[in-house]
Amino acid sequence: YFFGFIRQKQTAKMIKVFNKYLKSKKSDRLITEIDIQEPVQIEQLIFSSITTSIESSTREKNDKNLRFSELESTVPLEWWTKNSDDFETGKFSVVSFITPDRLLLVLGDEFEKSQLHNSYELSVRKKHFAQGSVRYVYRAYSETDKKEYVVKMFKHLDDGYNKMENYYSDLRAQAIANFYAQKFQQICDKLEVKISFTETKVIHLKNSTTHMNAVLEPYIEQTNKFYKYNNNSGGKFDWKFSEIMQAFSHFTWLYSKQTHLVVDLQGWVLNSNKIVLTDPAVHSPKENWKNKLGKTNMGQTGVDQFFSGHECGQTCRLFSNLL
């Protein structure tokens, strides 16, 4: 549904009441205000709306690139030793972004890439065990280092999604978020919880039957609780450590000199005082970052949505005195 401001005061009041109700229900979807003179905002909103609508009413069909719609709720122990028809095996090339150690390098988009060709021998399960709004998640096992991983692949097969630059956007966002997490821990060193992000790589396989790109992350045991603390459109969720997590998003905006806002914070709580986050979104209002952070970058609109509902707590006050 789209609202037009015909009667400014009445429409604004209606939207305010709607959003207040949605927040009380801890909904991750709020009514979004956009400027129709800003085509980038319209494009992002339409893309998000159409994607959500399609994914709620359709199922993906099987294809040779491992995009399977059948959900596998449990995976047997040592599944990689089972029937070879259940997984795709190959030697994958691997690319990762090394997290910079200085803000100047982050703001200048100077990320060092680590590239290893045909270096990871992986077995990837053909049935996904989880999914997000645009990607399926598969179990994987590496014969190279004898570790378990998850592989995340876009549901859509066209080049608009599957081109390598989209995956580089994921790596860049993850490296940026990880940099700010490290600085947050250094400055706020007395916090009761430690924040980090998963180590993310992009893998590539091309042979006679398969051509695929995907994100590779370490597998985290599903017995650990998974929490979502905020999203990329201003929604916030009240769990343990939520005040610290919202403060971390605020911190990234200040520390980056209003260049980056890290949101869509979600991940696992380990050992009661450690949070490992995955799949962050990064908003930037700067023109030179518009096409570098993926489709979840909502620019100034995303920044405004976050701060419209943000209330500073003791953690915000702590780092505001130290920056």
GROMACS .gro file of C-alpha atoms in nm, residues 80 89 120-123 141-147:
model
   13
   80TRP     CA    1   2.917  -3.560   0.383
   89THR     CA    2   3.148  -3.156  -0.458
  120TYR     CA    3   3.873  -2.520  -0.107
  121GLU     CA    4   3.742  -2.870  -0.166
  122LEU     CA    5   3.380  -2.845  -0.057
  123SER     CA    6   3.082  -3.075  -0.036
  141TYR     CA    7   3.187  -2.945   0.461
  142SER     CA    8   3.545  -2.870   0.362
  143GLU     CA    9   3.789  -3.152   0.305
  144THR     CA   10   4.060  -2.884   0.298
  145ASP     CA   11   4.040  -2.785   0.665
  146LYS     CA   12   3.793  -3.049   0.795
  147LYS     CA   13   3.541  -2.785   0.906
   0.00000   0.00000   0.00000
